[in-house]
Coordinates of C-alpha atoms in Angstrom, one line a residue:
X1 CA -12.9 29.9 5.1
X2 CA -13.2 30.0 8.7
X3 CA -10.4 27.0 9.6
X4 CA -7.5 29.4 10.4
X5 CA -6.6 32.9 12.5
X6 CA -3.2 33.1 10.9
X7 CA -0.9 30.5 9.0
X8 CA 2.5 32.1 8.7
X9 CA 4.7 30.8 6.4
X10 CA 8.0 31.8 5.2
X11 CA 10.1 31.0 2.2
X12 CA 13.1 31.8 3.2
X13 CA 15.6 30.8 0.3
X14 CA 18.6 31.3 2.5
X15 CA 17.5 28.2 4.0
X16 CA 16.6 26.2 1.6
X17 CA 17.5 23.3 -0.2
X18 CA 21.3 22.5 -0.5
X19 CA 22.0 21.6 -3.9
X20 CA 22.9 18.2 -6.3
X21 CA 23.2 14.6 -4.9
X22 CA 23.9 15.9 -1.3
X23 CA 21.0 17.2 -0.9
X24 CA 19.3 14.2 -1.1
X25 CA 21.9 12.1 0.8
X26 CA 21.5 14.6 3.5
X27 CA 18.1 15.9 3.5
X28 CA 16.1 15.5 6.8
X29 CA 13.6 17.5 5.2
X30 CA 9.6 16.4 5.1
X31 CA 9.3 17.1 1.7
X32 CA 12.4 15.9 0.0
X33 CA 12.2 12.7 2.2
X34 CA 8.9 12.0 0.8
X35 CA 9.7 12.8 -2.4
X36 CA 12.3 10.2 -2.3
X37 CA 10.1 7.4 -0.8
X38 CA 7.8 8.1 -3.5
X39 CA 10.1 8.1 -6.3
X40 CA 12.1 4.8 -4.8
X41 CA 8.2 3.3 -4.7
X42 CA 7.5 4.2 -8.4
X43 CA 11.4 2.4 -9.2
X44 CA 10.1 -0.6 -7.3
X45 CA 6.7 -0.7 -8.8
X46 CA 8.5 -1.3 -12.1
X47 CA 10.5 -3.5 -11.5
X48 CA 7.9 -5.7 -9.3
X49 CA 5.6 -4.9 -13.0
X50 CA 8.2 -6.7 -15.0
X51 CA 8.4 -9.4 -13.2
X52 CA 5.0 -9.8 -13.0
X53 CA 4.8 -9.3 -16.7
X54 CA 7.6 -12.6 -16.7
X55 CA 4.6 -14.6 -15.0
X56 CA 1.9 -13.5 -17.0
X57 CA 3.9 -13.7 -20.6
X58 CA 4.7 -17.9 -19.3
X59 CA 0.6 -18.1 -18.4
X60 CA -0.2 -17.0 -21.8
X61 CA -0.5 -20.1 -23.2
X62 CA -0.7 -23.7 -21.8
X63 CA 3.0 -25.4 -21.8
X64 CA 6.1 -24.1 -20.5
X65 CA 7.2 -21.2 -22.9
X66 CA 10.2 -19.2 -21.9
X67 CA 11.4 -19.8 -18.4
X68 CA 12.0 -22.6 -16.3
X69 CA 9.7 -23.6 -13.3
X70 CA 12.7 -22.8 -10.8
X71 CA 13.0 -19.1 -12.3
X72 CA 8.7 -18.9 -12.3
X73 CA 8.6 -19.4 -8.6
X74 CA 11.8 -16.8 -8.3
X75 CA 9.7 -14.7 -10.1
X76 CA 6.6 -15.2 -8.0
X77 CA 8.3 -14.6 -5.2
X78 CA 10.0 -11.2 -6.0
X79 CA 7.3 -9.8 -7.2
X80 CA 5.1 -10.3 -4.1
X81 CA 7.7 -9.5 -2.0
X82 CA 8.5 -6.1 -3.8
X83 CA 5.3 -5.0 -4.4
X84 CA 4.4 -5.1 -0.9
X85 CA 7.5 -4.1 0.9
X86 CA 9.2 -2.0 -1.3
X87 CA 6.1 -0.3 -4.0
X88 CA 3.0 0.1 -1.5
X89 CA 4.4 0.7 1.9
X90 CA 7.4 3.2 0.7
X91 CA 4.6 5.0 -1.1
X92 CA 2.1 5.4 1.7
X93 CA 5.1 6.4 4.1
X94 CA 6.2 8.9 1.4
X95 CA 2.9 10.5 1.5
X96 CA 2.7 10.4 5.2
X97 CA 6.2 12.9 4.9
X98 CA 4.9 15.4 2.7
X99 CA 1.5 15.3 3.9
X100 CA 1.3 15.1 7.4
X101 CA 3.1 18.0 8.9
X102 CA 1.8 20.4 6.7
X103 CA -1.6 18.9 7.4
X104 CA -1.3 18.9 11.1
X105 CA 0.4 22.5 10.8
X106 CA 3.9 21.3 12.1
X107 CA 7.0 22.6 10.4
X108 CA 8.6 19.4 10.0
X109 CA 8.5 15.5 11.2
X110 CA 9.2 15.2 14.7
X111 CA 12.5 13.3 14.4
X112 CA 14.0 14.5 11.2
X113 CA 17.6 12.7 11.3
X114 CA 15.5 9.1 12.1
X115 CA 14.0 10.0 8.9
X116 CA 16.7 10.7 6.8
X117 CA 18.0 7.4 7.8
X118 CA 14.6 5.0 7.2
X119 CA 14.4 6.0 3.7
X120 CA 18.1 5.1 3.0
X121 CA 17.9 1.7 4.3
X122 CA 15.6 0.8 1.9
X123 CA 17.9 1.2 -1.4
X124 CA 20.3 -1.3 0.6
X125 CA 17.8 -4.4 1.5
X126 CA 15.8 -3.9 -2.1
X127 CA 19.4 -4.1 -3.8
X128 CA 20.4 -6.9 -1.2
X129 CA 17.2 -8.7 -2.1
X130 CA 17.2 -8.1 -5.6
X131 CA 20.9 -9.5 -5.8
X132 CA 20.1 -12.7 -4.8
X133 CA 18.6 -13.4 -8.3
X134 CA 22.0 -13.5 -10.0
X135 CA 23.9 -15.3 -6.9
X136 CA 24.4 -19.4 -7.4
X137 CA 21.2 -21.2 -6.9
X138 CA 19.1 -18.4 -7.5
X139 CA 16.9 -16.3 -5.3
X140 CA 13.8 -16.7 -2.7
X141 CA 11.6 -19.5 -4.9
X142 CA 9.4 -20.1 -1.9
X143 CA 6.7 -17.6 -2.3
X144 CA 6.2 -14.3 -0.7
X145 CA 4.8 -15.9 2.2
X146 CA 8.3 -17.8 2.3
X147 CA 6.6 -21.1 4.3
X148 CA 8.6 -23.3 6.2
X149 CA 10.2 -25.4 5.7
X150 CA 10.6 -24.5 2.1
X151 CA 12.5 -21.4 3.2
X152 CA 14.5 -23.2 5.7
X153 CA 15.2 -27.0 4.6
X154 CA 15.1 -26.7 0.8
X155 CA 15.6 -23.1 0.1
X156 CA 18.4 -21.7 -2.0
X157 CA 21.9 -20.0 -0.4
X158 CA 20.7 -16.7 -0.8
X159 CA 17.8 -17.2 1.6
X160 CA 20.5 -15.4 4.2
X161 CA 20.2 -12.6 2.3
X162 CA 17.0 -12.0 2.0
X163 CA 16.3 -12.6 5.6
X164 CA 18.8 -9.6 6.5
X165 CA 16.8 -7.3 3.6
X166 CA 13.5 -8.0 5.5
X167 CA 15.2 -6.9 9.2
X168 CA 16.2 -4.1 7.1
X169 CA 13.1 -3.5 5.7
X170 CA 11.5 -3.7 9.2
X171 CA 13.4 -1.5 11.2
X172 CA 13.2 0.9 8.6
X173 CA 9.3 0.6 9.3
X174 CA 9.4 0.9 12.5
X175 CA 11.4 3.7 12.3
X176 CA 9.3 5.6 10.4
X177 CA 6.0 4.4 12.4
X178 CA 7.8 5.8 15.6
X179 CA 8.4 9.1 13.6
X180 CA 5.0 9.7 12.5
X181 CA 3.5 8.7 16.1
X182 CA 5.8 11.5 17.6
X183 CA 4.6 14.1 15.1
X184 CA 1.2 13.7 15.1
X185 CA 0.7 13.3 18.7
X186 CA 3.1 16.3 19.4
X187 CA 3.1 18.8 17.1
X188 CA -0.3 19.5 16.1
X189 CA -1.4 23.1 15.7
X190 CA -3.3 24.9 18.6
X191 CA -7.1 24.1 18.8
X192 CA -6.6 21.1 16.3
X193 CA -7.9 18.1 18.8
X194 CA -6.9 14.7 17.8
X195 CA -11.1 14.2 16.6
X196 CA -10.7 17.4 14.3
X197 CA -7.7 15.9 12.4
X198 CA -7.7 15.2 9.0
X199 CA -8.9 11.5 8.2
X200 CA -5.0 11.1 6.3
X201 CA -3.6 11.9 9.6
X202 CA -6.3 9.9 11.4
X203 CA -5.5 6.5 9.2
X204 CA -1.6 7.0 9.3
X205 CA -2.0 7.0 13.3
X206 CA -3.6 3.8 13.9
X207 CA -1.4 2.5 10.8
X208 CA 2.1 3.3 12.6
X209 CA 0.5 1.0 16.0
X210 CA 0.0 -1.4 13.5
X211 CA 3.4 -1.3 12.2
X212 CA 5.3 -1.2 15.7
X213 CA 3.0 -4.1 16.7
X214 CA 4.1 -6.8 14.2
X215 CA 7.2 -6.0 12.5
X216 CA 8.9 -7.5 15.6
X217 CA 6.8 -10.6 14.8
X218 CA 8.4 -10.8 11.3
X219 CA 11.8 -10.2 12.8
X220 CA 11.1 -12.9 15.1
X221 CA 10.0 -15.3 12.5
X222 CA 12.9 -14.6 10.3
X223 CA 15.0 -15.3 13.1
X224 CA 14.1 -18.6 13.9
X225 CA 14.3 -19.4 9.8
X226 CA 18.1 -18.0 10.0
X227 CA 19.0 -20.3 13.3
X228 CA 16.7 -23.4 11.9
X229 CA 19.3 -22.6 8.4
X230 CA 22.4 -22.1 10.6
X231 CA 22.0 -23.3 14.0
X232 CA 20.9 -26.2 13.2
X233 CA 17.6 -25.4 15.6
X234 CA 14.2 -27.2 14.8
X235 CA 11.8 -24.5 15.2
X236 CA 10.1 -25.2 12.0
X237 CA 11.4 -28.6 11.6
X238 CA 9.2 -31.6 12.2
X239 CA 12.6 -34.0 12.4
X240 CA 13.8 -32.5 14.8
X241 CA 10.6 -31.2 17.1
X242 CA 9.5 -28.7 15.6
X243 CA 6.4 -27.4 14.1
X244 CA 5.7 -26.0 10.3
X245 CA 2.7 -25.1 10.8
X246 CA 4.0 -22.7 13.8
X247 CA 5.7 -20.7 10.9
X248 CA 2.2 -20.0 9.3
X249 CA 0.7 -19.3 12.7
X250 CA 3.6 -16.7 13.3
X251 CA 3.7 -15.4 9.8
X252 CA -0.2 -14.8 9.3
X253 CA -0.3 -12.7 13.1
X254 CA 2.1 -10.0 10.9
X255 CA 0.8 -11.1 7.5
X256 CA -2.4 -10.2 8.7
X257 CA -1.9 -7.1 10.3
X258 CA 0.1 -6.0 7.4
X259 CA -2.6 -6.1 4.9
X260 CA -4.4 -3.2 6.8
X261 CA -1.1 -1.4 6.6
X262 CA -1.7 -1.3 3.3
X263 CA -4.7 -0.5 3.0
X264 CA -5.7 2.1 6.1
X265 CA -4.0 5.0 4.4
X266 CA -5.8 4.3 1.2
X267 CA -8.9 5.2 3.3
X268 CA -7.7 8.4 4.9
X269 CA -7.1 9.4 1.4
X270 CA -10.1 8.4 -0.2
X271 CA -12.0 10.5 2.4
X272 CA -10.1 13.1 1.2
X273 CA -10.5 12.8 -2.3
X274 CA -14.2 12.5 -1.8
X275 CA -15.5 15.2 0.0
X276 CA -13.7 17.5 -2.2
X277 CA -15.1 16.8 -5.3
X278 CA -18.4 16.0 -4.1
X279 CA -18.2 19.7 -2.5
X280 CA -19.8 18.4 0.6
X281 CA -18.2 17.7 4.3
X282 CA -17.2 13.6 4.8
X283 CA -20.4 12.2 5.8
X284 CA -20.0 10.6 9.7
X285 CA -16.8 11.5 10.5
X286 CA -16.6 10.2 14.0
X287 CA -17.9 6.7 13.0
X288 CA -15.1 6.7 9.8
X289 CA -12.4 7.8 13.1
X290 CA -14.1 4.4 14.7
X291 CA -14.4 2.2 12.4
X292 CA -10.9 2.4 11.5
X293 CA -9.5 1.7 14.8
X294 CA -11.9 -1.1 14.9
X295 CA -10.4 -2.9 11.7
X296 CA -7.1 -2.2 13.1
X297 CA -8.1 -3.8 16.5
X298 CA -9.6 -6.7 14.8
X299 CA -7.0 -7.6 12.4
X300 CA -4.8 -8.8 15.1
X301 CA -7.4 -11.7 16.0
X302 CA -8.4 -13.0 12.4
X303 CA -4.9 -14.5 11.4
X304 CA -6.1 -18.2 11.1
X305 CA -8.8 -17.1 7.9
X306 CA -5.3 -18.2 6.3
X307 CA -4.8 -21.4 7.5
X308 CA -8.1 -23.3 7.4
X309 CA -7.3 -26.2 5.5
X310 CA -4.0 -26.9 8.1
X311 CA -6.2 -29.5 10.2
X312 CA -7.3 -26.4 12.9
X313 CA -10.0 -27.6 15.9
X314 CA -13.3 -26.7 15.0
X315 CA -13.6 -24.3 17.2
X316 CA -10.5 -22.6 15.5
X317 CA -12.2 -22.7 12.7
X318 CA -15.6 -20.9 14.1
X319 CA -13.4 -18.2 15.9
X320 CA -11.8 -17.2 13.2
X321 CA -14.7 -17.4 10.3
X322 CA -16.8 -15.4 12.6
X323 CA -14.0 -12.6 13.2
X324 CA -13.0 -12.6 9.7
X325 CA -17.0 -11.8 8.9
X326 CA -17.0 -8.9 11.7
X327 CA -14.4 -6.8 10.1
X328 CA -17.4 -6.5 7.2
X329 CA -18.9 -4.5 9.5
X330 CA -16.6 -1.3 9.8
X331 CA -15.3 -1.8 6.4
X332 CA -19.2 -1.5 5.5
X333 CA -19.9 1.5 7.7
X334 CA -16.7 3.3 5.3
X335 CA -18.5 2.5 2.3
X336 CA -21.6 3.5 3.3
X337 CA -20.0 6.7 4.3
X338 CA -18.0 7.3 1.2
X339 CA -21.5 6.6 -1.3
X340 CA -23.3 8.9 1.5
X341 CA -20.8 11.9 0.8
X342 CA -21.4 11.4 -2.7
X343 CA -25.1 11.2 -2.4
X344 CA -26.4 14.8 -3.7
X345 CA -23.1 16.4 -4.1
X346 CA -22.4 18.8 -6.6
X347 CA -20.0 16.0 -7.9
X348 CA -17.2 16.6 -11.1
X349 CA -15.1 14.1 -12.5
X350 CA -11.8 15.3 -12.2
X351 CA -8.4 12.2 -12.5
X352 CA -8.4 11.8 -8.4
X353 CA -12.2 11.5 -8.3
X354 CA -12.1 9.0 -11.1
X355 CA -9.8 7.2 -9.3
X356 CA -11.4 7.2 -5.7
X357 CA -15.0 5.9 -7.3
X358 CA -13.0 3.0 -8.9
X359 CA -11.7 2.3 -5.2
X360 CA -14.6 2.5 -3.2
X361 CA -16.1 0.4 -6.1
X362 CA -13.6 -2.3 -7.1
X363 CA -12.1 -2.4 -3.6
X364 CA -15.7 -3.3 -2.0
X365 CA -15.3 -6.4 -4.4
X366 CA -12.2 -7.6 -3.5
X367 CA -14.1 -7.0 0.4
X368 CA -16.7 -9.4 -1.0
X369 CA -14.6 -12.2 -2.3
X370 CA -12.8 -11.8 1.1
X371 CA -15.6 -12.7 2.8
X372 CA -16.9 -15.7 0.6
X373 CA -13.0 -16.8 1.3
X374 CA -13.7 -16.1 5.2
X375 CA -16.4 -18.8 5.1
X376 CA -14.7 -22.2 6.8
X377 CA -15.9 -25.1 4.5
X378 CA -16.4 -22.6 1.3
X379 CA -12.1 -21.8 1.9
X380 CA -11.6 -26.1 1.7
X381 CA -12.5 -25.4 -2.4
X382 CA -11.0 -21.7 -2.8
X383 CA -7.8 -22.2 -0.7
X384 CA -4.4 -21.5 -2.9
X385 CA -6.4 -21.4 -6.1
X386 CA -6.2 -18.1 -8.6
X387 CA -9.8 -17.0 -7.1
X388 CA -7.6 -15.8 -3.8
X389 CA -5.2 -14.4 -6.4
X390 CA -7.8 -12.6 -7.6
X391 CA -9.3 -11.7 -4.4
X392 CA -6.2 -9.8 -3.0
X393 CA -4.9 -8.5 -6.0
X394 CA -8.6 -6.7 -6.0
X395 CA -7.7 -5.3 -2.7
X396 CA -4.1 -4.2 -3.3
X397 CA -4.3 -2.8 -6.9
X398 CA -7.7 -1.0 -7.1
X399 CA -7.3 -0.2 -3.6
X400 CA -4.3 0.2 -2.5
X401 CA -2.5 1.2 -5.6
X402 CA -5.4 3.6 -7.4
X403 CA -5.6 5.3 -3.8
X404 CA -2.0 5.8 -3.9
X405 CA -2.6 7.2 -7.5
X406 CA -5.3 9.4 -6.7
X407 CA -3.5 10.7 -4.1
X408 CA -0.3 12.0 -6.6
X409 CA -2.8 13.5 -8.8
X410 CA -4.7 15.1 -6.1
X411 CA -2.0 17.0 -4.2
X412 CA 1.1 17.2 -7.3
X413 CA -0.1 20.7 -8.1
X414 CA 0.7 21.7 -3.8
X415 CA 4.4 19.9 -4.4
X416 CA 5.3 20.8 -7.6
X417 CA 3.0 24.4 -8.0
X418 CA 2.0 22.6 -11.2
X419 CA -1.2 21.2 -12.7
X420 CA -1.4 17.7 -14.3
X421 CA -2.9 17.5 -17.9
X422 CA -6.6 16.6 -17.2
X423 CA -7.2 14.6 -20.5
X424 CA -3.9 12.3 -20.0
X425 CA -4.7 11.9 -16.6
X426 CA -8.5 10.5 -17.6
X427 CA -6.8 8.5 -20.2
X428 CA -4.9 6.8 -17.9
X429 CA -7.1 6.5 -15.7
X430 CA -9.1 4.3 -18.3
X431 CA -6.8 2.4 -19.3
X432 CA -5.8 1.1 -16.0
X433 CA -9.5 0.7 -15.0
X434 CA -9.4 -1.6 -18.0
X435 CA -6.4 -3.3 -17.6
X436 CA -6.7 -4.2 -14.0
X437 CA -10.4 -5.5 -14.7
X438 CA -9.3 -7.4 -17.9
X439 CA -6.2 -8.4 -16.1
X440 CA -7.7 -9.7 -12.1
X441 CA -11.7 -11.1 -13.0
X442 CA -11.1 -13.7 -14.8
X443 CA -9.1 -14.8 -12.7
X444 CA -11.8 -15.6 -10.4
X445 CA -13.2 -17.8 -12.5
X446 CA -10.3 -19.7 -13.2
X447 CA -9.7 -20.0 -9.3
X448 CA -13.5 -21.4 -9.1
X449 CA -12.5 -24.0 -12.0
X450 CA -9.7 -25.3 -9.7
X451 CA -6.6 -23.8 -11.2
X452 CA -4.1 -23.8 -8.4
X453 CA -1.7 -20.5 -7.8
X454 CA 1.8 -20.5 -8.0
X455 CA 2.3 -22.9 -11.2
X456 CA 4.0 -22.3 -14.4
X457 CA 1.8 -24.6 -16.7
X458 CA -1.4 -25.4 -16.6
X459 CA -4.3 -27.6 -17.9
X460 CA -5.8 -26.9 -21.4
X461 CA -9.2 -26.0 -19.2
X462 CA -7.7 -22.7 -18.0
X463 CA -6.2 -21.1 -21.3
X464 CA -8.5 -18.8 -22.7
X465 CA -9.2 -17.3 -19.3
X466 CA -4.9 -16.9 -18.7
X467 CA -4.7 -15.4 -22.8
X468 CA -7.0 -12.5 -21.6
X469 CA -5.6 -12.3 -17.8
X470 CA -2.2 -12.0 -19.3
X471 CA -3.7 -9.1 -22.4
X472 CA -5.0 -7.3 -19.5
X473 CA -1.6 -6.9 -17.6
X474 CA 0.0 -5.9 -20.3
X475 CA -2.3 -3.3 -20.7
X476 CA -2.6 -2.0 -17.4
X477 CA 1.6 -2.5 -17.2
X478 CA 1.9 -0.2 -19.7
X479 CA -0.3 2.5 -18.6
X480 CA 1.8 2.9 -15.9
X481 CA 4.6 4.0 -18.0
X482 CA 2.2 6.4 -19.2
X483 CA 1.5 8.0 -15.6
X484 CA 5.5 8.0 -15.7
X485 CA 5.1 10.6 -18.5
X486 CA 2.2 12.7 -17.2
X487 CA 3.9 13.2 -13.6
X488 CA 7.2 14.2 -15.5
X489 CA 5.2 16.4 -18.6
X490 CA 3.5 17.8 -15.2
X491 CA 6.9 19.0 -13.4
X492 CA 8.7 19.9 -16.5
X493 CA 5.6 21.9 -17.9
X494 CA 2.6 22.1 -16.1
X495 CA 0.1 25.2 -15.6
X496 CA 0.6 27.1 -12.6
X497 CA -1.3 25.7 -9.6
X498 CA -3.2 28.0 -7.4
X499 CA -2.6 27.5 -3.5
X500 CA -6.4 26.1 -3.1
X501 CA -6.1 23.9 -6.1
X502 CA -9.2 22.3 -6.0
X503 CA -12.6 24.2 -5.3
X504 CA -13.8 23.1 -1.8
X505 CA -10.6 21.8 -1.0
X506 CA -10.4 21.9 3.0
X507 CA -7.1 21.4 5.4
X508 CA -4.3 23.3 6.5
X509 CA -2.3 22.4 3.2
X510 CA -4.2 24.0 1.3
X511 CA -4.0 27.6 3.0
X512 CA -0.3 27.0 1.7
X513 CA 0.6 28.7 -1.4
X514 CA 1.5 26.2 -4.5
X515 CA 4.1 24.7 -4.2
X516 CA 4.3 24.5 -0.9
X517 CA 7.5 26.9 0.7
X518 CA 10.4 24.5 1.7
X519 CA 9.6 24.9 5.5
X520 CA 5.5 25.1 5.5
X521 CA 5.1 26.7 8.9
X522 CA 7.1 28.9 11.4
X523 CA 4.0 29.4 13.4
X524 CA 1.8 26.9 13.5
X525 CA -1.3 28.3 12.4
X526 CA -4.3 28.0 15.2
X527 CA -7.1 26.4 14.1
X528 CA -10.7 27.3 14.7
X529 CA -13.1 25.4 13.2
X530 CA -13.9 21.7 12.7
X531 CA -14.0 22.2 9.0
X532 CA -10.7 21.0 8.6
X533 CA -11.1 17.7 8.0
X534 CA -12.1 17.5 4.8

């Protein structure tokens, strides 16, 4: 392995780890920071599960069931809300912690205290947010999207309080972004040049731009809901001047943004994963290194693929189909990549691989529905019906989430020493291929049938495609209580990892022994050879 001269370590126990809850309160570790992100994540994921378990048990059957349509929408709303703020971003952050500096050779993140405090906002705002389901008048019931003026005019009390979780939620983003900017741009090892680092690091860059760029846009738009609520302002408000359709304009320029965010990372760590198990170096590097910048760059000019049916000029409307259909392009080029590393490689089938194929696979569907849904007068039929629900739930659960999977099964045995039991981590693997299949394609063709989003009954049409819909979530809910018990059977008792736990595993974290020493490196190690990036 010719990637290193020297990569000293130390494991110095006199500086380790304080110990009990302290430790945690006061860590500005990497490590134990991510660590917590990850484990607040997997909290979140639950609970965001359960409630969308609450939506799919009322969709079983035609007919209202169990819950009222007031607590359906509350429901609705939480769930998107939590899943994407608090279950997917935490996670990917979490992994940039532990992952980053030891794969850029740095001993730690460049601002450690900044650190400490972005992970503990979060507990506040998801508590804050969460509250507001048990506060008079119930919480958010307006959609995660949280349009005005539903959010504004007609929304509940507690829409105060979950405007001051998402500025919570947002500075803690852009604290972290600012954080991992620093480190990587600063405190790479000698000889490692910004086109040898790993594709992780690579993704997580142009991710962090992203994040600066728009959280300030949601801010902003949160802000005029609070004066429109308080002020008595009329940003939003046609009565008094204003313009809804502004809020959707606004919204969409972060919203759109922010579905990269959660997806970018999810590429760096497929390209990983790949290469690894295929036992061959990622095929066009430099073009993957482009090709995410240009996604990134273009996401910031496709917002309006959201908003065709608002009454948009027609040249609007050709701007932003045409846009929408260019970011095909890189997103192909990564594909094409990803199949082309595989192509001849000396491939095995271990849990992360498993998971990666299903992502390049599945994910490059939700891609395609994306871009029937980019097409102008095509949108008119598929706008707010289950097919988009299907569409981005393609994207975000066999992309983002397996990725995020893949990834804990992939590098557990470098944070814990300890190697995950290979036939439980198949067997979940399987059955949450099958339950997010079972649970998401139908509902494509109920979303083609016309069955609008967002709606607690429905007609007799749509029921035996919601019966299966709703089998398959509980299926794949489930399975993820089972991943629950393989990460904790893995801790408590695994096998002993090796420091290079995978064969052809390449990167600086990996010269590490398993688990990796409290503080990775005292010296950064100098790197030699471009076969770092894996």
């Amino acid at each position: 392995m010719s990637e290193v001269i020297h990569a000293d370590h130390h494991d110095d126990h006199a500086h380790g780890p304080a110990k009990g809850m302290l430790r945690w309160l006061y860590t500005t570790n990497h490590k134990d920071i991510g660590t917590l992100y990850l484990w607040f994540s997997f909290a979140m994921f639950l609970i965001g599960g359960v409630m969308a378990l609450v939506i799919r048990t009322e969709l079983f059957q035609p007919g209202l069931q169990f819950i009222e349509p007031e607590f359906f929408n509350q429901m609705t709303t939480n769930h998107g809300l939590i899943m994407v703020f608090g279950a997917i971003m935490p996670a990917f952050v979490g992994l940039a912690n532990w992952l980053i500096p030891m794969q850029v050779g740095a001993p730690d993140m460049a601002l450690p205290r900044m650190n400490n405090l972005s992970f503990w906002i979060l507990p506040f705002a998801f508590s804050m947010m969460i509250s507001t389901l048990f506060m008079e008048g119930g919480g958010p019931n307006f959609g995660w999207t949280f349009y005005a003026p539903l959010s504004t005019t007609y929304a509940p009390d507690s829409v105060t309080y979950f405007i001051f979780a998402v500025h919570l939620m947002g500075a803690s983003s852009i604290m972290g972004s600012i954080n991992i900017i620093a480190t990587i741009l600063n405190m790479r090892a000698p000889g490692m040049t910004l086109m040898k680092m790993p594709m992780f690091v690579w993704t997580w860059l142009i991710t962090a731009y992203l994040l600066i760029a728009v959280m300030p846009v949601l801010a902003g738009a949160v802000t005029m809901m609070l004066f429109d609520i308080h002020f008595n302002t009329s940003f939003f408000n046609a009565a008094g001047g204003g313009d809804p359709v502004m809020f959707q304009h606004i919204f969409w320029f972060f919203g759109h943004p922010e579905v990269y965010i959660m997806i970018l990372p999810a590429f760096g760590i497929v390209s990983h994963i790949i290469p690894t198990f295929a036992r061959k170096q990622l095929f066009g590097y430099t073009s993957m290194v482009y090709a995410v910048a240009s996604i990134a760059f273009l996401s910031f000019i496709v917002w309006a693929h959201h908003m065709f049916t608002v009454g948009m000029p027609l040249a609007g409307q050709l701007f932003f189909m045409y846009s929408t259909m260019l970011i095909a392009v890189p997103t192909g080029v990564k594909v094409f990549n990803w199949i082309a590393t595989m192509w001849r490689g000396s491939m095995t089938f271990e849990t992360p691989m498993l998971f990666a194929i299903a992502f390049v696979v599945l994910f490059t569907m939700g891609g395609f529905s994306g871009l029937m849904l980019a097409i102008t007068p095509a949108d008119y039929q598929y706008h707010d019906t289950y097919f988009v629900v299907a569409h981005f739930h393609y994207v975000l659960v066999p992309g983002a989430l397996f990725s995020i999977i893949a990834a804990v099964y992939f590098w557990i045995p470098k944070w814990t020493g300890k190697m995950y039991d290979e036939s439980l981590g198949k067997l979940h693997f399987w059955l949450s291929f099958i339950g997010v299949n079972v649970t998401f394609f139908p509902q494509h063709f109920s979303g083609l049938a016309g069955m609008p989003r967002r709606i607690p009954d429905y007609a007799l049409q749509f029921a035996d495609f919601n019966m299966v819909s709703s089998i398959g979530a509980f299926i794949f809910g489930f399975s993820q209580l089972f991943f629950l018990y393989v990460v904790i059977k893995t801790i408590r008792s695994g096998a002993p990892a090796k420091g290079r736990s995978w064969e052809g595993a390449k990167g600086l974290e990996w010269i590490l022994p398993s688990p990796a020493p409290y503080h990775s490196f005292t010296y950064p190690p100098e790197v030699k050879s471009e076969e770092v990036h894996g």
